[in-house]
CSV table of C-alpha atoms and ligand atoms in Angstrom, one decimal:
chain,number,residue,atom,x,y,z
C,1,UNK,CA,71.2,124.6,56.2
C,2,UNK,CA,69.4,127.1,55.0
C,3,UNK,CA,71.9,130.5,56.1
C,4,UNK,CA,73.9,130.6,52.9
C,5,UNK,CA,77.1,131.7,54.6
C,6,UNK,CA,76.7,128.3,56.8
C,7,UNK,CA,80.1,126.7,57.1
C,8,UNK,CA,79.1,122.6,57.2
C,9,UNK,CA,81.9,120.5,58.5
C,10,UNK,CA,82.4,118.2,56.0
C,11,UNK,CA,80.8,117.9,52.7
C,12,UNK,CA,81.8,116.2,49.4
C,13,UNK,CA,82.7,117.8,46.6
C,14,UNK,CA,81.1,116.1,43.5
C,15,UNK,CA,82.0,118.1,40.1
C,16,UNK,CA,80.3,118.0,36.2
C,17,UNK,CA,83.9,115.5,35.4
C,18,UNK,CA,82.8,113.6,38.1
C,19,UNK,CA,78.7,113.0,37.1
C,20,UNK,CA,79.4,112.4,33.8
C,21,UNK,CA,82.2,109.5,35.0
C,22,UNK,CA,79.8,107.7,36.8
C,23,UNK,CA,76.9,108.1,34.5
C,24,UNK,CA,79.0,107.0,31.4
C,25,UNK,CA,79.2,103.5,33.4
C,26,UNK,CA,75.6,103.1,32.8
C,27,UNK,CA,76.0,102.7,29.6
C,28,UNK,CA,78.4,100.0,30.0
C,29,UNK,CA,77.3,96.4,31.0
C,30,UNK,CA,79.6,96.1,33.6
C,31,UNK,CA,78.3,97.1,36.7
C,32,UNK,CA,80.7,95.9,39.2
C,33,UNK,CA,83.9,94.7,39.4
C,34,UNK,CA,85.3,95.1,36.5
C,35,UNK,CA,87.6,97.9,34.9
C,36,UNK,CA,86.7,100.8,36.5
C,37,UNK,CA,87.7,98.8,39.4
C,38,UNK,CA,91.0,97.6,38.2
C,39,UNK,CA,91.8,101.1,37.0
C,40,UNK,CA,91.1,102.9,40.2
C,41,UNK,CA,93.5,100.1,42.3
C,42,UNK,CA,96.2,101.1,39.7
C,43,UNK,CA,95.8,104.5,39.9
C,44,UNK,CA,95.6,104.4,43.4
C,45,UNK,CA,98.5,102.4,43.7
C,46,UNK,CA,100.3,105.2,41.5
C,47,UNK,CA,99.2,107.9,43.9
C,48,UNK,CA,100.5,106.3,46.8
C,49,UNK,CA,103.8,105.5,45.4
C,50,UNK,CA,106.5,102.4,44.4
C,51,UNK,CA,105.8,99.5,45.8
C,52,UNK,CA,102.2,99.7,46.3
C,53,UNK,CA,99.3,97.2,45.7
C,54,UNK,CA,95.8,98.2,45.6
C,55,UNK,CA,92.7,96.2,45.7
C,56,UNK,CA,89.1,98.0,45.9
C,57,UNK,CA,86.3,97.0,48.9
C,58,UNK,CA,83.4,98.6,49.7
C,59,UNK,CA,84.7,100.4,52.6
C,60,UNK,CA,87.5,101.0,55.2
C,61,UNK,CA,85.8,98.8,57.8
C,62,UNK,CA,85.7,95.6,55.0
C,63,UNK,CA,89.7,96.7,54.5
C,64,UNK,CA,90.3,96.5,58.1
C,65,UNK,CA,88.5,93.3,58.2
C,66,UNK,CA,89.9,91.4,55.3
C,67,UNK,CA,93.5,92.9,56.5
C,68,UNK,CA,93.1,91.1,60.2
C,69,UNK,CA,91.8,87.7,58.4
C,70,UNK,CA,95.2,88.1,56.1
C,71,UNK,CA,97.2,88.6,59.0
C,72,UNK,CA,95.9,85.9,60.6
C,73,UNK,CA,94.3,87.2,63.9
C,74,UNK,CA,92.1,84.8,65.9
C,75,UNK,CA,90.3,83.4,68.8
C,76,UNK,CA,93.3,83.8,71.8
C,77,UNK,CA,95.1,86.5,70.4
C,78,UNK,CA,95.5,90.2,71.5
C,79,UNK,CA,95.8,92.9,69.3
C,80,UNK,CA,97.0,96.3,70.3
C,81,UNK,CA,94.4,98.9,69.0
C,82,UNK,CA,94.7,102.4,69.5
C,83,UNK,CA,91.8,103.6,72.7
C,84,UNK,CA,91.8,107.0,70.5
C,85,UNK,CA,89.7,106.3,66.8
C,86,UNK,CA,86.7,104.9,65.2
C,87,UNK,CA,85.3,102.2,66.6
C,88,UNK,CA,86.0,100.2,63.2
C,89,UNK,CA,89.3,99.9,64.1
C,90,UNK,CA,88.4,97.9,67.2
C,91,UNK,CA,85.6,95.9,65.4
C,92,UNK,CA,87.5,94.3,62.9
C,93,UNK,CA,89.7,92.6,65.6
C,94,UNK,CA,87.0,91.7,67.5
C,95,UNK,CA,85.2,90.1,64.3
C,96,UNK,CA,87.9,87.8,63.6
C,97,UNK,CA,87.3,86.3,67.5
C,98,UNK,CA,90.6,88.2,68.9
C,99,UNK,CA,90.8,90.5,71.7
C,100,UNK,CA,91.5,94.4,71.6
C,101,UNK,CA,93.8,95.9,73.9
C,102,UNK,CA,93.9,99.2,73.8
C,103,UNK,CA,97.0,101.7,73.9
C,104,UNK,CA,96.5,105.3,75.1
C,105,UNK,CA,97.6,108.1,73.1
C,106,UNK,CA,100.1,110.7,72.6
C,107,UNK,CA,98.3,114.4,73.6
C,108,UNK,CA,100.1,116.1,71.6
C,109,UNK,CA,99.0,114.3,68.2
C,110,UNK,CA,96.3,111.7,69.3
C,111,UNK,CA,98.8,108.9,68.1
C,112,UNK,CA,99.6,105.9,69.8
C,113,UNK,CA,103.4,105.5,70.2
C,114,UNK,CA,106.2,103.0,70.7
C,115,UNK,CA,105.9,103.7,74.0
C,116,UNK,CA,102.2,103.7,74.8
C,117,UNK,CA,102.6,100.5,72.6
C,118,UNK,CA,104.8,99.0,74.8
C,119,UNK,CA,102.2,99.9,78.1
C,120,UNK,CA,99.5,97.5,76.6
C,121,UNK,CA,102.0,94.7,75.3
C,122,UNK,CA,100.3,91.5,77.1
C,123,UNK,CA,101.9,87.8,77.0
C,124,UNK,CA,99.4,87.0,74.2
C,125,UNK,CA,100.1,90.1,71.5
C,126,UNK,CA,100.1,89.0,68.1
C,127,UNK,CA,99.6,92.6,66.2
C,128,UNK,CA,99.0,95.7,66.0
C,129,UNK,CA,96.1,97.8,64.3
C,130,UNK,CA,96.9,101.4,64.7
C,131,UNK,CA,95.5,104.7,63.2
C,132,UNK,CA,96.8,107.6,61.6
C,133,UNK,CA,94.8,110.3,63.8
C,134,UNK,CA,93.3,112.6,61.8
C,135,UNK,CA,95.5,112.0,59.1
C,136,UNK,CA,98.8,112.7,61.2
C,137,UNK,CA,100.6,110.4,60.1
C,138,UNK,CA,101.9,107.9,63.6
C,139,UNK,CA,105.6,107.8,64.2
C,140,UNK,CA,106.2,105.2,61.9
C,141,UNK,CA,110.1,104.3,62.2
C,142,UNK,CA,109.7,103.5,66.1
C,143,UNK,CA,106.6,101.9,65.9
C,144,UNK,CA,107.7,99.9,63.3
C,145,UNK,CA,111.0,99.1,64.9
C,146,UNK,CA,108.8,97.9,68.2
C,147,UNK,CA,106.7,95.6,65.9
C,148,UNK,CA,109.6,93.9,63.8
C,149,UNK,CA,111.4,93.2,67.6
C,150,UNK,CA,108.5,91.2,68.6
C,151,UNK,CA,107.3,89.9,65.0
C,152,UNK,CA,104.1,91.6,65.1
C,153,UNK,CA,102.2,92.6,61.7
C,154,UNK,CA,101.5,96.3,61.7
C,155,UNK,CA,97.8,96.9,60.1
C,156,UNK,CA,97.4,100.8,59.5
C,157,UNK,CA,93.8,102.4,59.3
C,158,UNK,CA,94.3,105.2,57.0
C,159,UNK,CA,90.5,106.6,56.8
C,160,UNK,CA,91.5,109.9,57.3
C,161,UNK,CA,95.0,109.6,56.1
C,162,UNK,CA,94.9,110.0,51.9
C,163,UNK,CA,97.9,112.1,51.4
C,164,UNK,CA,99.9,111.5,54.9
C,165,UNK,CA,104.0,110.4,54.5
C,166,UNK,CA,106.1,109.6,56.7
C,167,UNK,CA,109.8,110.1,55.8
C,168,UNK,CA,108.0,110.8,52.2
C,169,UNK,CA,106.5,107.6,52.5
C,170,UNK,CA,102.9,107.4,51.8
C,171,UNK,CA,100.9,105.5,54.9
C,172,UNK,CA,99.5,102.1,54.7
C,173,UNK,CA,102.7,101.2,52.9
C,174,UNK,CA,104.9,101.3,56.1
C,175,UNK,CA,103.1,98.1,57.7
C,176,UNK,CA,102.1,95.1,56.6
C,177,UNK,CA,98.4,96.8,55.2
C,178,UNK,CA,97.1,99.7,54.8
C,179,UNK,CA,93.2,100.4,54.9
C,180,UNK,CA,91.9,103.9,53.4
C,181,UNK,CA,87.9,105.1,53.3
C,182,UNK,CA,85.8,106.7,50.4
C,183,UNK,CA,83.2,107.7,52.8
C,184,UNK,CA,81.4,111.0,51.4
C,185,UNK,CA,82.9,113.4,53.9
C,186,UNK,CA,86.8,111.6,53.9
C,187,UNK,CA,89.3,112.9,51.6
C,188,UNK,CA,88.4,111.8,48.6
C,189,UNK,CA,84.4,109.7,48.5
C,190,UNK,CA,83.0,106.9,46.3
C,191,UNK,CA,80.0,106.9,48.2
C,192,UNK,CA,80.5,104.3,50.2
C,193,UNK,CA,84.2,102.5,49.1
C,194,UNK,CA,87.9,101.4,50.6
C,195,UNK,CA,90.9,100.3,49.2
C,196,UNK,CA,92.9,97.9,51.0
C,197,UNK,CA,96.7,98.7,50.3
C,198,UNK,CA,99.7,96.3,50.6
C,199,UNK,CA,103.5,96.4,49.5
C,200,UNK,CA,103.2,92.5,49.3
C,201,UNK,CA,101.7,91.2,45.9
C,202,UNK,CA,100.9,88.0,47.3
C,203,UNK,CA,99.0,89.6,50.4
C,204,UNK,CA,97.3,91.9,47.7
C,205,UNK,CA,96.1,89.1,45.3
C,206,UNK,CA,94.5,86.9,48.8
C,207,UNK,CA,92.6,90.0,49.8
C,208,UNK,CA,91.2,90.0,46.5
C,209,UNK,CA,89.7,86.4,46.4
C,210,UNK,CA,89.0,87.3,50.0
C,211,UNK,CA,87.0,90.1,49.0
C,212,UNK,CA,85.2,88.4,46.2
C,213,UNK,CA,83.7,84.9,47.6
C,214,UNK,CA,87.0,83.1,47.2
C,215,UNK,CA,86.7,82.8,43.9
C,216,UNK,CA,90.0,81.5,41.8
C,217,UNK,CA,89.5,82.1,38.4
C,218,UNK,CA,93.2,80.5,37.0
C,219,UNK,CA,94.2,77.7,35.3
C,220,UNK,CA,92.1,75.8,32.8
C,221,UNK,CA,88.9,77.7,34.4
C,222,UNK,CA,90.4,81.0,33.1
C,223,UNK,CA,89.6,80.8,29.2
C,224,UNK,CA,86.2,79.9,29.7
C,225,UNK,CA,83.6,81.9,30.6
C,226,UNK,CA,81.5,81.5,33.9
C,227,UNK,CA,83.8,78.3,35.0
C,228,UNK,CA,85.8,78.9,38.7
C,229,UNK,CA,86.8,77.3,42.0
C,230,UNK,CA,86.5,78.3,45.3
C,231,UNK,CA,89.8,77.2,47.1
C,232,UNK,CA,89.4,78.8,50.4
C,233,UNK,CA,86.0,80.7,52.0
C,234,UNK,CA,85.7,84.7,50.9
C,235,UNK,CA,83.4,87.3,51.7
C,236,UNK,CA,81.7,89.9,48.9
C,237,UNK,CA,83.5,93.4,49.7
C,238,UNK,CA,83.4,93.9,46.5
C,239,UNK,CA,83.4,98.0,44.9
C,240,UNK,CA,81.0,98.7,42.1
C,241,UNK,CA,82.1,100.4,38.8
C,242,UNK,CA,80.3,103.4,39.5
C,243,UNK,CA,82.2,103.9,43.1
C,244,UNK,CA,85.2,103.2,41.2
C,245,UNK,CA,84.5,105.6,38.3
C,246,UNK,CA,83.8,108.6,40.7
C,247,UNK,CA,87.0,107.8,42.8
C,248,UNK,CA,89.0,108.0,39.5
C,249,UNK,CA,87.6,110.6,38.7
C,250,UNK,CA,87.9,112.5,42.2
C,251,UNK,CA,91.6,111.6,42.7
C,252,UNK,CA,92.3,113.4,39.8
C,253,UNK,CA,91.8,116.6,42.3
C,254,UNK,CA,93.7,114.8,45.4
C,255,UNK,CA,97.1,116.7,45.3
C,256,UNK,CA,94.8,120.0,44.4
C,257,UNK,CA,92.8,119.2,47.5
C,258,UNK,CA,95.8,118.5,49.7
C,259,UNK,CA,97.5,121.4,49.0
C,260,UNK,CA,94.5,123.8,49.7
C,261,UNK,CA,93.9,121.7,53.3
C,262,UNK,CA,97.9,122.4,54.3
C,263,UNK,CA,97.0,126.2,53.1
C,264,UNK,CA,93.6,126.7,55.3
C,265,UNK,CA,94.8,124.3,58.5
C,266,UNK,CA,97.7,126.9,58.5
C,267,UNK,CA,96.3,129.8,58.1
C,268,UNK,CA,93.6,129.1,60.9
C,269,UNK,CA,96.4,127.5,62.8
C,270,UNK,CA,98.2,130.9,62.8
C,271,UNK,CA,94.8,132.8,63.9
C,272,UNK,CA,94.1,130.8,66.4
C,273,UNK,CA,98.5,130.8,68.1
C,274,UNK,CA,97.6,133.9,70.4
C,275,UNK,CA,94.1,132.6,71.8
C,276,UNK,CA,95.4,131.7,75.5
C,277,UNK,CA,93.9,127.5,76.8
C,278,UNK,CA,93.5,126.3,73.3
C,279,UNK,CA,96.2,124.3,71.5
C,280,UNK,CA,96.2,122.4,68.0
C,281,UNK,CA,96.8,118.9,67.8
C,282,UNK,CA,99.6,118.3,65.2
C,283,UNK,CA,103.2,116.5,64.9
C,284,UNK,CA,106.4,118.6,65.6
C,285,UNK,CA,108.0,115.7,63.7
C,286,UNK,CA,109.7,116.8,60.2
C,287,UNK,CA,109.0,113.2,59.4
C,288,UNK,CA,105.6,113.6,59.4
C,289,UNK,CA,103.6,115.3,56.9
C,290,UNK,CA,99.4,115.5,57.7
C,291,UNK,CA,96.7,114.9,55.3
C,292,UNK,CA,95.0,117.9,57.4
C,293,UNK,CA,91.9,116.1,57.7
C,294,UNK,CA,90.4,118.6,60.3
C,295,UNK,CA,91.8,121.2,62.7
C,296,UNK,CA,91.5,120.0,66.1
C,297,UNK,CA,91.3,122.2,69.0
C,298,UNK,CA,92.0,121.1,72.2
C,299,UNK,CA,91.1,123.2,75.1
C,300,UNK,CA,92.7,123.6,78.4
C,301,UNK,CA,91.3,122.1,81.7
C,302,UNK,CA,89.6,125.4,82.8
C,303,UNK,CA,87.6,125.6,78.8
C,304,UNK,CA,87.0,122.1,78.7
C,305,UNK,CA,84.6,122.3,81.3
C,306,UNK,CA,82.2,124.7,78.3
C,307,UNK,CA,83.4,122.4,75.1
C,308,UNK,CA,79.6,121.7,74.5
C,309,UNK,CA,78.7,126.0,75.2
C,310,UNK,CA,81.9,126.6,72.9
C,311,UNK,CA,80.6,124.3,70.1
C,312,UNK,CA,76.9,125.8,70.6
C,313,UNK,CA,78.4,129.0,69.9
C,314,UNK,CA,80.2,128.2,67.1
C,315,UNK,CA,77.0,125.9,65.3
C,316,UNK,CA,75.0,129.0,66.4
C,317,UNK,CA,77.5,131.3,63.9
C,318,UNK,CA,76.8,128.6,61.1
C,319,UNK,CA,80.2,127.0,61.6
C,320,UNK,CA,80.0,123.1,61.5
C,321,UNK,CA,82.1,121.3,64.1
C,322,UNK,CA,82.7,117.6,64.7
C,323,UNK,CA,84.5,115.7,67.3
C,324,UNK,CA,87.1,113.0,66.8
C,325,UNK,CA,85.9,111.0,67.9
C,326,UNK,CA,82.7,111.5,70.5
C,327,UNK,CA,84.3,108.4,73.1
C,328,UNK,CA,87.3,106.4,73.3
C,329,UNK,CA,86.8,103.2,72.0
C,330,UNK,CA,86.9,101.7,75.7
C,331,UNK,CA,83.8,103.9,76.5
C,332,UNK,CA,81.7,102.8,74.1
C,333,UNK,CA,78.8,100.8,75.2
C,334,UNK,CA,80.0,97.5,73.3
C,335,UNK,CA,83.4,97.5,74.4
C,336,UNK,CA,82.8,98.8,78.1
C,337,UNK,CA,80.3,96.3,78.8
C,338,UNK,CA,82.9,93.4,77.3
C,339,UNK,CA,86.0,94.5,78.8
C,340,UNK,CA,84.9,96.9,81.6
C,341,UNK,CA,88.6,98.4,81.2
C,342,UNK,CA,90.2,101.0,83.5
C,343,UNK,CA,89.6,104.6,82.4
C,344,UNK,CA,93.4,105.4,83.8
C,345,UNK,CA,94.5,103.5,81.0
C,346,UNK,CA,93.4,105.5,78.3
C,347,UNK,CA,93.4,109.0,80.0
C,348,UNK,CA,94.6,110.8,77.2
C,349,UNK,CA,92.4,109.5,74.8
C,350,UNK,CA,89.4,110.2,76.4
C,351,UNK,CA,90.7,114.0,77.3
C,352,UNK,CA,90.7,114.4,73.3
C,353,UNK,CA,87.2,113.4,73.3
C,354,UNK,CA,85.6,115.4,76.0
C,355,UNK,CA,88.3,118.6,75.0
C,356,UNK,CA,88.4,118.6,71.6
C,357,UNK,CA,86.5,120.5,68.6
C,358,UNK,CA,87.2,119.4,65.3
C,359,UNK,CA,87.2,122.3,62.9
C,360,UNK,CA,86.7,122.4,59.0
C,361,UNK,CA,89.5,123.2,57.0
C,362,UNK,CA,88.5,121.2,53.9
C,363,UNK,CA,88.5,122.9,50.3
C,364,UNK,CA,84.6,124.0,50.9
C,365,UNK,CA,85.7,125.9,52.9
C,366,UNK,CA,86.5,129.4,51.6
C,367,UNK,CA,89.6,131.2,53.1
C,368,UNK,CA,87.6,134.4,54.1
C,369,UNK,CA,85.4,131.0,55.9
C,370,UNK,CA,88.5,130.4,57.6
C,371,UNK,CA,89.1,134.1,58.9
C,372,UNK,CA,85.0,133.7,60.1
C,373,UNK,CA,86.1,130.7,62.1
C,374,UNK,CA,89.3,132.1,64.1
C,375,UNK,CA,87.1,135.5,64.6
C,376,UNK,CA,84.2,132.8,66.2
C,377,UNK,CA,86.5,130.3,68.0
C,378,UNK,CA,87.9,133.4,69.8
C,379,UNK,CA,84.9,134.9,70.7
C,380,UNK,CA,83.1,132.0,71.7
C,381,UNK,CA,86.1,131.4,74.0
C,382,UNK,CA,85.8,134.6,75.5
C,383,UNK,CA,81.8,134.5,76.3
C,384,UNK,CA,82.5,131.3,78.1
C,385,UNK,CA,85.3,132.9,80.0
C,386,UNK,CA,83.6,136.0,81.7
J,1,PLP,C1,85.6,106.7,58.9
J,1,PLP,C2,86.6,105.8,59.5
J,1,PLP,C3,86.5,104.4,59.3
J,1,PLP,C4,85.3,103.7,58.6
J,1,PLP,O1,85.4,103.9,57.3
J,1,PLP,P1,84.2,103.3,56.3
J,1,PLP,O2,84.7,103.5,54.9
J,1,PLP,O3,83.0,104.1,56.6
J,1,PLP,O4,84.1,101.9,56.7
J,1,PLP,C5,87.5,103.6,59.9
J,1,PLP,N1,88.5,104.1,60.6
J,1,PLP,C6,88.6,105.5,60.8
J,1,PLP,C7,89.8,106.0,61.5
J,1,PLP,C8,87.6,106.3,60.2
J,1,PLP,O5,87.7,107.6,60.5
C-alpha cells in the first residue's frame, strides 16, 4: 500500500526487542525444540493463569489436530463443530476419520450455544470442538454444563481468543483443550506457531510426544545422549526456537496490546451506535470479556444487499476490511460436496458471512485511524442508501 494513511487490516507488529530475540538464537546451536521452547510454554502457561499446561506446535490447526487424537475422536463418531469459523476447526475432526456436525450460531455474538448445541446432538456425538468467535469468548458455564451431562470432551479453538475470560477464566482452560494461533496477523505471531493448552498434566505431556514423533526419552534412555523409544506413533508439530523466541518476546506486550484493542473496539463502537441498519457483534454477558480481535459490523437486511459496494467504499478510503469468515464451513466446497447439508441449519451463520465487515481495531491502528473509520463506515452507508 503505497497511500501512507492506508489503514491495512491486520498487520504484525514486530519491534527492535523482538529482532534481536530471534536473532540472538542464531547464535545458539539449538535450533528447535529446545529452551526457547520450554520457556515460551511456561510463560504462556503463566499468562493464561493457574492451572494451565502449555505445549508449543507449529500452529493452531496442528493444536486442533493433536487435541482430537487426545480426545480420542475417530472413524463413527460425530463431533459437534461450530457452522460459523475457520475451516480448521472442521478439518481436524475430519482428519481423525470422524464426522462434523455442525451447530448454527448465536447472531448476536457468532457463538454456538447450549442450545444450538443441543439442535445438532445426533445418536452418535462423542464431542465437541467449538470456537471463541472473534475472540468472544462462548458461554462457557452452559456449554460446559451440556457437555459434562452427556460426557462429551469440550476442545476450544482459541485462534483469535489470546486474552478472552470467562468468569475471569482465561479460554482453552474451561474444556478439556485449548488450541491458540501465532499466525502473523492473530494476537500475538511467531510466524507460523500454536500452543496447545490443557489443565490436565497428563493430557499436556501425551500432546508433547504426540507432537514430536512419539518419542519417550525416560528411564534409562534419559542420561544418555541420542538413546529413545517410540512407545506409541507421533507426528512432528514441533515449534522452532526462533518462533518461540519472538513469541516470548511478543507476549511481553500482550496485556499492553489488549488493553489498547478494548480502548479502539469501544471507541469505534460508540461512533458507530447512532448509524441506523448496522449493529456490532459482541456479548451482553458480564461473564464474558473479548480479546477484541476485530470489530464486526453486521448490516441489516436492506444494507446487506451492498456489503461488497460498502467494503469497496471503505478499501477505496484506504481502510482494510476482512470478513469472518467468507462461508460457513458447510458452504465450503469440501464440506458441501461431502455432506451436502441443509442451508436452514446453519442460517445464522451464513447471514454473518454474507452481512458482516470485519473492521480493524488492532494497536496499528491509530485512534485518529479509528475516528477515519466511523467517518467512512457512515458515509459509505449512506452512498449505498440514496
Ligand atoms: C486462524 C485460525 C485458525 C488456524 O490457525 P493456524 O495457526 O494458521 O493453523 C484456526 N481457527 C481459527 C478460528 C482461526 O481464526
Amino acid at each position: 500500500m503505497s497511500d501512507p494513511r492506508a489503514i491495512p487490516f491486520g498487520r504484525p507488529s514486530i519491534t527492535e526487542e523482538d529482532r534481536a530475540a530471534v536473532a540472538a538464537v542464531l547464535d545458539t546451536p539449538i535450533l528447535t525444540h529446545g529452551p526457547q521452547c520450554r520457556a515460551f510454554e511456561e510463560e504462556f502457561a503463566a499468562f493464561l493463569g493457574p492451572g494451565a499446561h502449555c505445549v508449543t506446535v507449529s500452529s493452531c490447526m496442528a493444536a486442533l489436530h493433536l487435541a482430537c487424537l487426545r480426545v480420542g475422536f475417530g472413524p463413527g463418531d460425530d463431533v459437534l463443530v461450530p457452522a460459523q469459523t475457520h475451516a480448521a476447526t472442521a478439518h481436524a475432526v475430519e482428519w481423525v476419520g470422524a464426522r462434523p456436525v455442525f451447530a448454527d450460531c448465536d447472531p448476536c455474538t457468532g457463538n454456538v450455544t447450549a442450545d444450538t448445541l443441543a439442535r445438532a446432538l445426533t445418536p452418535r456425538t462423542r464431542g465437541i470442538v467449538l470456537v471463541h468467535f472473534v475472540g468472544i469468548p462462548c458461554e462457557m458455564g452452559d456449554i460446559v454444563g451440556f457437555a459434562h451431562r452427556r460426557g462429551l470432551p469440550v476442545v476450544e479453538d482459541c485462534a483469535l481468543a489470546v486474552g478472552s475470560r470467562w468468569r475471569g477464566t482465561h479460554v482453552g482452560l474451561l474444556g478439556d483443550a485449548g488450541c491458540f494461533s501465532f499466525y502473523p496477523v492473530k494476537h500475538m505471531t511467531t510466524g507460523e506457531g500454536g500452543m496447545f493448552v490443557s489443565r490436565d498434566a497428563e493430557t499436556a505431556s501425551a500432546v508433547a510426544r504426540l507432537r514430536a514423533f512419539g518419542v519417550e526419552r525416560s528411564g534409562s534412555a534419559a542420561s544418555i545422549p541420542g538413546a529413545y523409544d517410540v512407545p506409541s506413533l507421533g507426528l512432528n508439530y514441533r515449534m522452532g526456537e526462533m518462533q518461540a523466541a519472538l513469541g516470548r518476546s511478543q507476549l511481553l506486550r500482550v496485556p499492553a496490546m489488549l488493553e489498547a484493542r478494548r480502548a479502539r473496539f469501544e471507541r469505534l463502537c460508540a461512533a458507530l451506535q447512532g448509524l441506523p441498519g448496522v449493529r456490532v457483534l459482541d456479548s451482553a454477558s458480564p461473564d464474558c470479556a473479548s480479546s477484541h480481535y476485530c470489530l464486526s459490523l453486521v448490516l441489516g437486511r436492506a444494507l446487506a444487499r451492498s456489503r461488497d459496494d460498502i467494503v469497496r467504499s471503505l478499501n477505496a478510503h484506504g481502510i482494510g476490511t476482512s470478513v469472518y469468515y467468507p462461508h460457513p464451513v458447510p458452504r465450503l466446497d469440501y464440506y458441501r460436496n461431502r455432506y451436502a447439508l441443509d442451508p436452514e441449519a446453519y442460517r445464522e451463520a451464513a447471514r454473518l458471512s454474507d452481512a458482516s465487515i470485519a473492521l480493524p481495531v488492532a494497536p496499528h491502528v491509530s485512534l485518529e485511524g479509528i475516528d477515519r473509520i466511523a467517518d467512512a463506515v457512515s458515509e459509505a452507508v449512506k452512498e449505498v442508501q440514496v
